[in-house]
Amino acid sequence: MLPSTNAICILILSISCVVNGKSNDINRPTVGIIRWDAWNLVHGQYDEISFYSHRAMSPEHFHYRLPFFAKVNSDTNVTINGDTQEIMDQEILYASYAGFDYWAFDTYCAFGPNCTTNSPYCAQYYQQTSTRYCPQNPAYGLYRYLSSRYIALINFTFVLLGSSPCGDEFQEYYIELMMHRQFQTVLGGRPLLYLFQFDDQEAQLCGGGWEGSRRVFDNFRQKVINRGLQNPYLVLMDGDIPRCKTRAATIGFDAISSYGLGGGGTVQGSPFSDEVQRSVQWWNAALQSGAKLVIPLSTGWDPRPRYEHPVPWVDQGPEHFLQPTAKELQDFFKTSLELTCTNQNVTEAQTVIVYAWNENSENGAALIPSIGNGTYYISALSDMLPMTC
């Protein structure tokens, strides 16, 4: 059984349920977590991506992974709609209770019916970067967050996606939001931004190649500074460390990271200790690469719902890792934060990015409270976050 909003509010009284604003000025590593908002309706019908999420999670054997706000109508019929203010308010309280400092919202293009768009960046995204990924209201979570009375309990930033961040209209939109008092900063006030799914095709559309893309992003930096903000701290996400390092340097980004690690495991399910082992190996390799680093932490990998009911934008198999215990999750977080503390010359931003809050159909241990796990994971994290160096 999940605690009510009032119960969670009582639980977090020790960190103050009075909304005074979450400070960016703290002397410890911050912990951010990725949001993938694909659990909504548009005009009473599931949005393009939410349709596939709903279909993948409808079989009874995946109901335990449904977010807490889902309703199970039968063994094969569920209702999922997270696009209400009440649900967002509850999510903020849950995330704050767990000890997270900020959400990193995935920032997809918004499309019209049948994937229509006037933006070449958005057209390129659903045609090449992520096939038929064309939701009509992908920012519903962000809008609900910005309207919440609890907004000051958790900061926010973006995982920018594809080539759309190169467009002037998108840049202006991001800068307006970067001026919000809850926007996450690092290194004494630098706005923090991540970029994912930026490959050769995206660089070509952005600036005619990688060198040209650097000019585009340098211009974006200057726009931000001209609005009275500090130079943004830009992080490129790519699981291939040497490639990410080279590309980040070419386009003038400050650090590298990864959107989780993805893949791995076995059909039968590998123990979570295997996920930890490969993550630590990746972290150590990245620390030794010579690039600045934001450590990525993957709480799980289990895309079996998408294997049984395929989605058009990615082809995934049944290989997966088993869910972690509370102790395994706590130890995993501690290891990532200890490495962040002890390698400050490399992990200069002093932040960790977690995959993921609500990627329930891909991550087998998404941290949003679920029908099966309740508040098991966020309660475990609340016992050890925040963690000082």
mmCIF file of C-alpha atoms in Angstrom:
data_model
loop_
_atom_site.group_PDB
_atom_site.id
_atom_site.type_symbol
_atom_site.label_atom_id
_atom_site.label_comp_id
_atom_site.label_asym_id
_atom_site.label_seq_id
_atom_site.Cartn_x
_atom_site.Cartn_y
_atom_site.Cartn_z
ATOM 1 C CA MET A 1 0.000 0.000 0.000
ATOM 2 C CA LEU A 2 1.331 3.422 -0.946
ATOM 3 C CA PRO A 3 1.430 6.277 1.566
ATOM 4 C CA SER A 4 -0.812 9.240 0.865
ATOM 5 C CA THR A 5 0.473 12.700 0.011
ATOM 6 C CA ASN A 6 -0.107 13.748 3.611
ATOM 7 C CA ALA A 7 1.867 10.755 4.869
ATOM 8 C CA ILE A 8 4.830 11.584 2.664
ATOM 9 C CA CYS A 9 4.587 15.223 3.733
ATOM 10 C CA ILE A 10 4.921 14.088 7.341
ATOM 11 C CA LEU A 11 7.862 11.875 6.407
ATOM 12 C CA ILE A 12 9.759 14.790 4.888
ATOM 13 C CA LEU A 13 9.083 17.269 7.671
ATOM 14 C CA SER A 14 12.665 16.759 8.767
ATOM 15 C CA ILE A 15 13.841 18.302 5.497
ATOM 16 C CA SER A 16 11.083 20.919 5.734
ATOM 17 C CA CYS A 17 7.711 20.641 4.117
ATOM 18 C CA VAL A 18 7.682 24.421 4.027
ATOM 19 C CA VAL A 19 8.355 25.454 0.444
ATOM 20 C CA ASN A 20 11.252 27.902 0.612
ATOM 21 C CA GLY A 21 13.178 26.788 -2.449
ATOM 22 C CA LYS A 22 15.762 24.059 -2.961
ATOM 23 C CA SER A 23 19.221 25.555 -2.825
ATOM 24 C CA ASN A 24 21.768 25.057 -5.603
ATOM 25 C CA ASP A 25 24.470 26.221 -3.176
ATOM 26 C CA ILE A 26 25.339 23.008 -1.321
ATOM 27 C CA ASN A 27 28.663 21.457 -0.400
ATOM 28 C CA ARG A 28 28.036 17.863 -1.447
ATOM 29 C CA PRO A 29 27.365 15.928 -4.647
ATOM 30 C CA THR A 30 23.891 16.467 -6.043
ATOM 31 C CA VAL A 31 21.805 13.596 -7.374
ATOM 32 C CA GLY A 32 19.622 14.038 -10.440
ATOM 33 C CA ILE A 33 17.304 11.526 -12.041
ATOM 34 C CA ILE A 34 15.959 11.264 -15.599
ATOM 35 C CA ARG A 35 12.232 11.634 -16.315
ATOM 36 C CA TRP A 36 10.681 10.024 -19.407
ATOM 37 C CA ASP A 37 7.086 11.213 -19.463
ATOM 38 C CA ALA A 38 5.078 8.814 -21.619
ATOM 39 C CA TRP A 39 2.024 8.106 -19.471
ATOM 40 C CA ASN A 40 -0.590 10.580 -20.692
ATOM 41 C CA LEU A 41 -3.773 11.061 -22.697
ATOM 42 C CA VAL A 42 -4.513 13.622 -25.410
ATOM 43 C CA HIS A 43 -8.198 14.316 -26.026
ATOM 44 C CA GLY A 44 -9.107 11.138 -24.184
ATOM 45 C CA GLN A 45 -6.749 8.906 -26.193
ATOM 46 C CA TYR A 46 -3.261 7.727 -25.347
ATOM 47 C CA ASP A 47 -0.584 9.985 -26.788
ATOM 48 C CA GLU A 48 1.556 8.445 -29.532
ATOM 49 C CA ILE A 49 4.261 7.142 -27.202
ATOM 50 C CA SER A 50 1.956 6.538 -24.254
ATOM 51 C CA PHE A 51 -0.055 4.208 -26.496
ATOM 52 C CA TYR A 52 2.940 1.906 -26.811
ATOM 53 C CA SER A 53 3.845 2.214 -23.122
ATOM 54 C CA HIS A 54 0.277 1.259 -22.197
ATOM 55 C CA ARG A 55 0.290 -1.698 -24.577
ATOM 56 C CA ALA A 56 3.648 -2.967 -23.339
ATOM 57 C CA MET A 57 2.683 -2.776 -19.674
ATOM 58 C CA SER A 58 -0.851 -4.211 -19.988
ATOM 59 C CA PRO A 59 0.006 -7.943 -19.570
ATOM 60 C CA GLU A 60 -0.586 -9.101 -16.005
ATOM 61 C CA HIS A 61 3.005 -10.249 -15.450
ATOM 62 C CA PHE A 62 4.228 -6.646 -15.867
ATOM 63 C CA HIS A 63 1.635 -4.950 -13.661
ATOM 64 C CA TYR A 64 4.022 -4.901 -10.719
ATOM 65 C CA ARG A 65 6.131 -2.382 -12.665
ATOM 66 C CA LEU A 66 3.293 0.056 -13.358
ATOM 67 C CA PRO A 67 3.652 3.509 -11.777
ATOM 68 C CA PHE A 68 1.636 4.050 -8.618
ATOM 69 C CA PHE A 69 -1.081 6.062 -10.380
ATOM 70 C CA ALA A 70 -2.002 3.267 -12.818
ATOM 71 C CA LYS A 71 -5.275 1.402 -12.359
ATOM 72 C CA VAL A 72 -5.507 -2.329 -12.992
ATOM 73 C CA ASN A 73 -8.942 -3.107 -14.433
ATOM 74 C CA SER A 74 -8.273 -6.760 -15.287
ATOM 75 C CA ASP A 75 -5.387 -9.121 -16.023
ATOM 76 C CA THR A 76 -4.991 -7.547 -19.466
ATOM 77 C CA ASN A 77 -6.514 -4.107 -19.050
ATOM 78 C CA VAL A 78 -4.919 -1.161 -17.276
ATOM 79 C CA THR A 79 -5.517 2.583 -17.271
ATOM 80 C CA ILE A 80 -2.500 4.895 -17.076
ATOM 81 C CA ASN A 81 -2.681 8.683 -16.996
ATOM 82 C CA GLY A 82 -0.104 10.698 -15.088
ATOM 83 C CA ASP A 83 -1.178 14.043 -16.517
ATOM 84 C CA THR A 84 -2.909 15.515 -13.473
ATOM 85 C CA GLN A 85 -1.707 18.066 -10.945
ATOM 86 C CA GLU A 86 -2.498 15.776 -8.041
ATOM 87 C CA ILE A 87 -0.257 13.043 -9.413
ATOM 88 C CA MET A 88 2.607 15.430 -10.150
ATOM 89 C CA ASP A 89 2.366 16.882 -6.652
ATOM 90 C CA GLN A 90 2.601 13.352 -5.277
ATOM 91 C CA GLU A 91 5.607 12.569 -7.487
ATOM 92 C CA ILE A 92 7.444 15.647 -6.258
ATOM 93 C CA LEU A 93 6.864 14.624 -2.652
ATOM 94 C CA TYR A 94 8.091 11.118 -3.391
ATOM 95 C CA ALA A 95 11.226 12.342 -5.193
ATOM 96 C CA SER A 96 12.035 14.844 -2.452
ATOM 97 C CA TYR A 97 11.539 12.196 0.219
ATOM 98 C CA ALA A 98 13.993 9.922 -1.621
ATOM 99 C CA GLY A 99 16.611 12.687 -1.514
ATOM 100 C CA PHE A 100 16.838 13.636 -5.187
ATOM 101 C CA ASP A 101 18.020 17.153 -5.949
ATOM 102 C CA TYR A 102 16.675 17.499 -9.475
ATOM 103 C CA TRP A 103 14.745 15.890 -12.286
ATOM 104 C CA ALA A 104 16.271 15.832 -15.772
ATOM 105 C CA PHE A 105 13.273 16.061 -18.110
ATOM 106 C CA ASP A 106 13.609 14.428 -21.518
ATOM 107 C CA THR A 107 12.739 17.187 -24.004
ATOM 108 C CA TYR A 108 11.077 15.748 -27.097
ATOM 109 C CA CYS A 109 9.500 17.687 -29.944
ATOM 110 C CA ALA A 110 5.737 18.118 -29.883
ATOM 111 C CA PHE A 111 3.984 16.901 -33.045
ATOM 112 C CA GLY A 112 0.567 17.256 -34.593
ATOM 113 C CA PRO A 113 -1.625 14.273 -35.511
ATOM 114 C CA ASN A 114 0.081 11.675 -37.714
ATOM 115 C CA CYS A 115 3.558 12.977 -36.824
ATOM 116 C CA THR A 116 3.084 16.319 -38.557
ATOM 117 C CA THR A 117 5.594 19.094 -37.843
ATOM 118 C CA ASN A 118 6.956 22.250 -39.459
ATOM 119 C CA SER A 119 10.369 21.836 -37.835
ATOM 120 C CA PRO A 120 13.142 20.142 -39.850
ATOM 121 C CA TYR A 121 14.796 19.206 -36.559
ATOM 122 C CA CYS A 122 11.683 17.438 -35.321
ATOM 123 C CA ALA A 123 11.114 15.752 -38.683
ATOM 124 C CA GLN A 124 14.662 14.441 -38.647
ATOM 125 C CA TYR A 125 14.149 13.137 -35.119
ATOM 126 C CA TYR A 126 11.165 10.881 -35.816
ATOM 127 C CA GLN A 127 12.370 9.872 -39.285
ATOM 128 C CA GLN A 128 15.973 8.995 -38.396
ATOM 129 C CA THR A 129 16.926 9.407 -34.742
ATOM 130 C CA SER A 130 13.977 7.599 -33.151
ATOM 131 C CA THR A 131 11.490 6.122 -35.628
ATOM 132 C CA ARG A 132 7.941 7.442 -35.241
ATOM 133 C CA TYR A 133 8.701 8.970 -31.848
ATOM 134 C CA CYS A 134 6.192 11.781 -32.283
ATOM 135 C CA PRO A 135 4.090 12.551 -29.182
ATOM 136 C CA GLN A 136 1.671 15.478 -29.186
ATOM 137 C CA ASN A 137 2.225 16.501 -25.558
ATOM 138 C CA PRO A 138 5.628 15.203 -24.406
ATOM 139 C CA ALA A 139 6.108 18.052 -21.908
ATOM 140 C CA TYR A 140 3.003 17.413 -19.814
ATOM 141 C CA GLY A 141 5.175 16.407 -16.858
ATOM 142 C CA LEU A 142 7.261 19.577 -17.088
ATOM 143 C CA TYR A 143 4.160 21.767 -17.264
ATOM 144 C CA ARG A 144 2.588 20.049 -14.252
ATOM 145 C CA TYR A 145 5.851 20.379 -12.343
ATOM 146 C CA LEU A 146 6.114 24.096 -13.095
ATOM 147 C CA SER A 147 2.534 24.554 -11.842
ATOM 148 C CA SER A 148 3.003 22.620 -8.612
ATOM 149 C CA ARG A 149 2.799 24.195 -5.182
ATOM 150 C CA TYR A 150 5.637 21.825 -4.234
ATOM 151 C CA ILE A 151 7.999 22.891 -7.033
ATOM 152 C CA ALA A 152 10.582 24.224 -4.576
ATOM 153 C CA LEU A 153 11.209 20.734 -3.195
ATOM 154 C CA ILE A 154 13.107 19.582 -6.293
ATOM 155 C CA ASN A 155 15.034 21.393 -9.032
ATOM 156 C CA PHE A 156 14.950 20.603 -12.739
ATOM 157 C CA THR A 157 17.039 20.510 -15.866
ATOM 158 C CA PHE A 158 16.770 18.944 -19.326
ATOM 159 C CA VAL A 159 18.085 16.032 -21.306
ATOM 160 C CA LEU A 160 18.100 17.706 -24.719
ATOM 161 C CA LEU A 161 17.506 15.243 -27.530
ATOM 162 C CA GLY A 162 18.622 15.032 -31.143
ATOM 163 C CA SER A 163 19.266 18.107 -33.251
ATOM 164 C CA SER A 164 16.336 20.228 -32.047
ATOM 165 C CA PRO A 165 18.516 22.105 -29.489
ATOM 166 C CA CYS A 166 20.221 23.691 -32.503
ATOM 167 C CA GLY A 167 17.070 25.573 -33.534
ATOM 168 C CA ASP A 168 16.718 29.197 -32.446
ATOM 169 C CA GLU A 169 13.123 28.746 -31.290
ATOM 170 C CA PHE A 170 14.078 25.772 -29.137
ATOM 171 C CA GLN A 171 17.067 27.593 -27.679
ATOM 172 C CA GLU A 172 14.932 30.580 -26.687
ATOM 173 C CA TYR A 173 12.442 28.245 -25.018
ATOM 174 C CA TYR A 174 15.201 26.525 -23.034
ATOM 175 C CA ILE A 175 16.810 29.797 -21.982
ATOM 176 C CA GLU A 176 13.514 31.127 -20.650
ATOM 177 C CA LEU A 177 13.215 28.047 -18.455
ATOM 178 C CA MET A 178 16.890 28.167 -17.468
ATOM 179 C CA MET A 179 16.134 31.501 -15.803
ATOM 180 C CA HIS A 180 13.709 29.801 -13.418
ATOM 181 C CA ARG A 181 14.903 29.821 -9.808
ATOM 182 C CA GLN A 182 14.547 26.019 -9.611
ATOM 183 C CA PHE A 183 16.776 25.329 -12.612
ATOM 184 C CA GLN A 184 19.696 23.148 -11.529
ATOM 185 C CA THR A 185 23.160 24.687 -11.535
ATOM 186 C CA VAL A 186 26.675 23.447 -10.772
ATOM 187 C CA LEU A 187 30.032 25.020 -9.972
ATOM 188 C CA GLY A 188 28.622 28.054 -8.252
ATOM 189 C CA GLY A 189 25.769 28.906 -10.578
ATOM 190 C CA ARG A 190 26.369 27.426 -14.047
ATOM 191 C CA PRO A 191 23.106 26.065 -15.530
ATOM 192 C CA LEU A 192 23.401 22.312 -16.097
ATOM 193 C CA LEU A 193 22.226 20.725 -19.370
ATOM 194 C CA TYR A 194 22.563 17.249 -20.885
ATOM 195 C CA LEU A 195 22.476 16.322 -24.600
ATOM 196 C CA PHE A 196 21.597 12.811 -25.818
ATOM 197 C CA GLN A 197 21.055 11.132 -29.206
ATOM 198 C CA PHE A 198 23.353 13.571 -30.995
ATOM 199 C CA ASP A 199 25.149 11.628 -33.726
ATOM 200 C CA ASP A 200 26.571 12.318 -37.184
ATOM 201 C CA GLN A 201 23.158 12.921 -38.779
ATOM 202 C CA GLU A 202 22.167 15.311 -36.011
ATOM 203 C CA ALA A 203 25.488 17.186 -36.257
ATOM 204 C CA GLN A 204 25.006 17.501 -40.011
ATOM 205 C CA LEU A 205 21.568 19.072 -39.634
ATOM 206 C CA CYS A 206 22.677 21.207 -36.697
ATOM 207 C CA GLY A 207 25.722 22.885 -38.177
ATOM 208 C CA GLY A 208 26.736 21.041 -41.327
ATOM 209 C CA GLY A 209 28.952 18.719 -39.276
ATOM 210 C CA TRP A 210 30.675 18.582 -35.921
ATOM 211 C CA GLU A 211 32.778 21.716 -36.290
ATOM 212 C CA GLY A 212 29.780 23.698 -37.430
ATOM 213 C CA SER A 213 27.759 22.333 -34.529
ATOM 214 C CA ARG A 214 30.366 23.748 -32.181
ATOM 215 C CA ARG A 215 29.662 27.211 -33.542
ATOM 216 C CA VAL A 216 25.945 26.650 -32.952
ATOM 217 C CA PHE A 217 26.478 25.596 -29.341
ATOM 218 C CA ASP A 218 29.023 28.371 -28.732
ATOM 219 C CA ASN A 219 26.380 30.800 -29.933
ATOM 220 C CA PHE A 220 23.868 29.196 -27.573
ATOM 221 C CA ARG A 221 26.294 29.693 -24.683
ATOM 222 C CA GLN A 222 26.596 33.362 -25.558
ATOM 223 C CA LYS A 223 22.816 33.756 -25.708
ATOM 224 C CA VAL A 224 22.586 32.311 -22.203
ATOM 225 C CA ILE A 225 25.296 34.660 -20.900
ATOM 226 C CA ASN A 226 23.645 37.630 -22.598
ATOM 227 C CA ARG A 227 20.495 36.896 -20.590
ATOM 228 C CA GLY A 228 22.424 37.358 -17.361
ATOM 229 C CA LEU A 229 23.097 33.707 -16.580
ATOM 230 C CA GLN A 230 26.462 32.045 -16.143
ATOM 231 C CA ASN A 231 28.117 29.979 -18.862
ATOM 232 C CA PRO A 232 26.053 26.754 -19.034
ATOM 233 C CA TYR A 233 27.688 23.452 -18.113
ATOM 234 C CA LEU A 234 27.005 21.171 -21.092
ATOM 235 C CA VAL A 235 27.254 17.386 -20.814
ATOM 236 C CA LEU A 236 27.207 15.014 -23.798
ATOM 237 C CA MET A 237 25.665 11.576 -23.236
ATOM 238 C CA ASP A 238 27.022 8.558 -25.127
ATOM 239 C CA GLY A 239 27.891 5.124 -23.754
ATOM 240 C CA ASP A 240 30.972 4.848 -26.010
ATOM 241 C CA ILE A 241 33.571 6.650 -23.880
ATOM 242 C CA PRO A 242 36.289 7.410 -26.497
ATOM 243 C CA ARG A 243 33.691 8.557 -29.042
ATOM 244 C CA CYS A 244 31.880 10.671 -26.468
ATOM 245 C CA LYS A 245 35.117 12.284 -25.336
ATOM 246 C CA THR A 246 36.118 13.157 -28.904
ATOM 247 C CA ARG A 247 32.720 14.519 -29.834
ATOM 248 C CA ALA A 248 32.324 16.493 -26.613
ATOM 249 C CA ALA A 249 35.690 18.151 -27.212
ATOM 250 C CA THR A 250 34.811 18.901 -30.833
ATOM 251 C CA ILE A 251 31.542 20.666 -30.013
ATOM 252 C CA GLY A 252 32.996 22.368 -26.946
ATOM 253 C CA PHE A 253 31.038 20.548 -24.259
ATOM 254 C CA ASP A 254 32.278 20.494 -20.687
ATOM 255 C CA ALA A 255 31.863 16.840 -19.704
ATOM 256 C CA ILE A 256 30.723 13.401 -20.768
ATOM 257 C CA SER A 257 28.136 11.022 -19.345
ATOM 258 C CA SER A 258 25.682 8.373 -20.541
ATOM 259 C CA TYR A 259 21.912 7.888 -20.572
ATOM 260 C CA GLY A 260 22.218 4.831 -18.389
ATOM 261 C CA LEU A 261 24.277 2.075 -19.968
ATOM 262 C CA GLY A 262 21.543 0.065 -21.660
ATOM 263 C CA GLY A 263 21.594 -3.545 -22.784
ATOM 264 C CA GLY A 264 23.185 -6.418 -20.946
ATOM 265 C CA GLY A 265 21.855 -9.172 -18.772
ATOM 266 C CA THR A 266 20.557 -12.582 -19.787
ATOM 267 C CA VAL A 267 17.206 -13.969 -20.891
ATOM 268 C CA GLN A 268 16.839 -15.631 -17.488
ATOM 269 C CA GLY A 269 17.814 -12.431 -15.703
ATOM 270 C CA SER A 270 21.323 -11.627 -14.469
ATOM 271 C CA PRO A 271 21.845 -10.676 -10.828
ATOM 272 C CA PHE A 272 21.964 -6.962 -10.116
ATOM 273 C CA SER A 273 25.558 -7.390 -8.971
ATOM 274 C CA ASP A 274 26.430 -7.850 -12.661
ATOM 275 C CA GLU A 275 24.853 -4.476 -13.442
ATOM 276 C CA VAL A 276 26.902 -2.932 -10.650
ATOM 277 C CA GLN A 277 30.105 -4.547 -11.884
ATOM 278 C CA ARG A 278 29.765 -3.319 -15.465
ATOM 279 C CA SER A 279 28.778 0.148 -14.265
ATOM 280 C CA VAL A 280 31.814 0.443 -12.020
ATOM 281 C CA GLN A 281 34.016 -0.699 -14.896
ATOM 282 C CA TRP A 282 32.489 1.996 -17.123
ATOM 283 C CA TRP A 283 32.921 4.646 -14.425
ATOM 284 C CA ASN A 284 36.593 3.792 -13.903
ATOM 285 C CA ALA A 285 37.277 3.786 -17.640
ATOM 286 C CA ALA A 286 35.581 7.175 -17.963
ATOM 287 C CA LEU A 287 37.511 8.574 -15.001
ATOM 288 C CA GLN A 288 40.757 7.538 -16.693
ATOM 289 C CA SER A 289 39.761 8.853 -20.132
ATOM 290 C CA GLY A 290 40.937 12.404 -19.526
ATOM 291 C CA ALA A 291 37.472 13.885 -19.981
ATOM 292 C CA LYS A 292 35.440 15.598 -17.289
ATOM 293 C CA LEU A 293 32.663 13.290 -16.116
ATOM 294 C CA VAL A 294 29.163 13.168 -14.682
ATOM 295 C CA ILE A 295 28.765 9.617 -13.404
ATOM 296 C CA PRO A 296 25.647 7.867 -14.770
ATOM 297 C CA LEU A 297 23.920 5.374 -12.485
ATOM 298 C CA SER A 298 21.506 2.785 -13.939
ATOM 299 C CA THR A 299 19.070 1.315 -11.432
ATOM 300 C CA GLY A 300 18.084 -1.450 -13.829
ATOM 301 C CA TRP A 301 17.590 -2.794 -17.333
ATOM 302 C CA ASP A 302 14.609 -4.951 -18.303
ATOM 303 C CA PRO A 303 12.930 -4.129 -21.647
ATOM 304 C CA ARG A 304 10.924 -7.376 -21.774
ATOM 305 C CA PRO A 305 7.624 -5.457 -22.031
ATOM 306 C CA ARG A 306 8.917 -3.895 -25.255
ATOM 307 C CA TYR A 307 10.226 -7.247 -26.461
ATOM 308 C CA GLU A 308 6.799 -8.849 -26.081
ATOM 309 C CA HIS A 309 5.017 -5.805 -27.531
ATOM 310 C CA PRO A 310 7.566 -4.023 -29.767
ATOM 311 C CA VAL A 311 7.710 -0.257 -30.035
ATOM 312 C CA PRO A 312 8.595 1.406 -33.359
ATOM 313 C CA TRP A 313 11.490 3.566 -32.158
ATOM 314 C CA VAL A 314 13.805 0.864 -30.771
ATOM 315 C CA ASP A 315 14.364 -2.889 -31.123
ATOM 316 C CA GLN A 316 15.019 -4.525 -27.743
ATOM 317 C CA GLY A 317 15.427 -8.114 -26.631
ATOM 318 C CA PRO A 318 14.450 -10.111 -23.526
ATOM 319 C CA GLU A 319 17.860 -9.882 -21.835
ATOM 320 C CA HIS A 320 17.634 -8.165 -18.478
ATOM 321 C CA PHE A 321 18.938 -7.764 -14.943
ATOM 322 C CA LEU A 322 17.011 -8.696 -11.832
ATOM 323 C CA GLN A 323 15.777 -5.943 -9.557
ATOM 324 C CA PRO A 324 18.129 -4.785 -6.800
ATOM 325 C CA THR A 325 17.464 -5.192 -3.122
ATOM 326 C CA ALA A 326 17.306 -2.052 -1.002
ATOM 327 C CA LYS A 327 20.827 -2.736 0.280
ATOM 328 C CA GLU A 328 22.193 -3.276 -3.238
ATOM 329 C CA LEU A 329 20.641 -0.014 -4.385
ATOM 330 C CA GLN A 330 22.020 1.908 -1.408
ATOM 331 C CA ASP A 331 25.520 0.503 -1.882
ATOM 332 C CA PHE A 332 25.396 1.310 -5.600
ATOM 333 C CA PHE A 333 24.503 4.921 -4.902
ATOM 334 C CA LYS A 334 27.191 5.170 -2.217
ATOM 335 C CA THR A 335 29.856 3.885 -4.610
ATOM 336 C CA SER A 336 28.922 6.407 -7.293
ATOM 337 C CA LEU A 337 28.911 9.286 -4.825
ATOM 338 C CA GLU A 338 32.194 8.241 -3.223
ATOM 339 C CA LEU A 339 33.834 8.189 -6.658
ATOM 340 C CA THR A 340 32.353 11.603 -7.363
ATOM 341 C CA CYS A 341 33.756 12.922 -4.097
ATOM 342 C CA THR A 342 37.247 11.461 -4.462
ATOM 343 C CA ASN A 343 37.790 12.470 -8.105
ATOM 344 C CA GLN A 344 36.756 16.117 -8.006
ATOM 345 C CA ASN A 345 39.378 17.105 -10.566
ATOM 346 C CA VAL A 346 37.418 14.961 -13.070
ATOM 347 C CA THR A 347 33.908 15.038 -11.594
ATOM 348 C CA GLU A 348 34.092 18.795 -11.197
ATOM 349 C CA ALA A 349 30.341 19.364 -11.493
ATOM 350 C CA GLN A 350 29.870 17.195 -8.387
ATOM 351 C CA THR A 351 26.659 15.619 -9.587
ATOM 352 C CA VAL A 352 25.423 12.133 -10.488
ATOM 353 C CA ILE A 353 22.695 11.414 -13.060
ATOM 354 C CA VAL A 354 20.411 8.434 -12.387
ATOM 355 C CA TYR A 355 18.521 6.343 -14.931
ATOM 356 C CA ALA A 356 15.632 6.486 -14.228
ATOM 357 C CA TRP A 357 12.558 7.817 -12.443
ATOM 358 C CA ASN A 358 9.756 6.596 -14.690
ATOM 359 C CA GLU A 359 11.201 4.546 -17.562
ATOM 360 C CA ASN A 360 9.020 1.679 -16.329
ATOM 361 C CA SER A 361 8.770 -0.208 -19.622
ATOM 362 C CA GLU A 362 12.558 -0.299 -20.132
ATOM 363 C CA ASN A 363 14.171 -0.016 -16.709
ATOM 364 C CA GLY A 364 13.198 -2.973 -14.523
ATOM 365 C CA ALA A 365 13.718 -0.935 -11.356
ATOM 366 C CA ALA A 366 12.459 2.553 -12.117
ATOM 367 C CA LEU A 367 12.423 4.491 -8.864
ATOM 368 C CA ILE A 368 8.972 6.051 -9.068
ATOM 369 C CA PRO A 369 6.791 4.152 -6.576
ATOM 370 C CA SER A 370 5.110 1.275 -8.382
ATOM 371 C CA ILE A 371 2.196 -1.063 -7.881
ATOM 372 C CA GLY A 372 4.519 -3.930 -7.019
ATOM 373 C CA ASN A 373 7.298 -2.243 -5.051
ATOM 374 C CA GLY A 374 5.409 0.628 -3.475
ATOM 375 C CA THR A 375 7.858 3.041 -1.857
ATOM 376 C CA TYR A 376 10.484 0.350 -1.270
ATOM 377 C CA TYR A 377 13.235 2.035 -3.290
ATOM 378 C CA ILE A 378 12.642 5.656 -2.345
ATOM 379 C CA SER A 379 12.455 4.671 1.323
ATOM 380 C CA ALA A 380 15.820 2.924 0.997
ATOM 381 C CA LEU A 381 17.345 6.007 -0.608
ATOM 382 C CA SER A 382 15.842 8.339 1.970
ATOM 383 C CA ASP A 383 17.941 6.524 4.573
ATOM 384 C CA MET A 384 21.222 7.498 2.872
ATOM 385 C CA LEU A 385 20.583 10.636 0.809
ATOM 386 C CA PRO A 386 21.854 13.288 0.830
ATOM 387 C CA MET A 387 25.390 12.002 1.220
ATOM 388 C CA THR A 388 28.303 14.283 1.975
ATOM 389 C CA CYS A 389 31.894 13.740 0.923
#
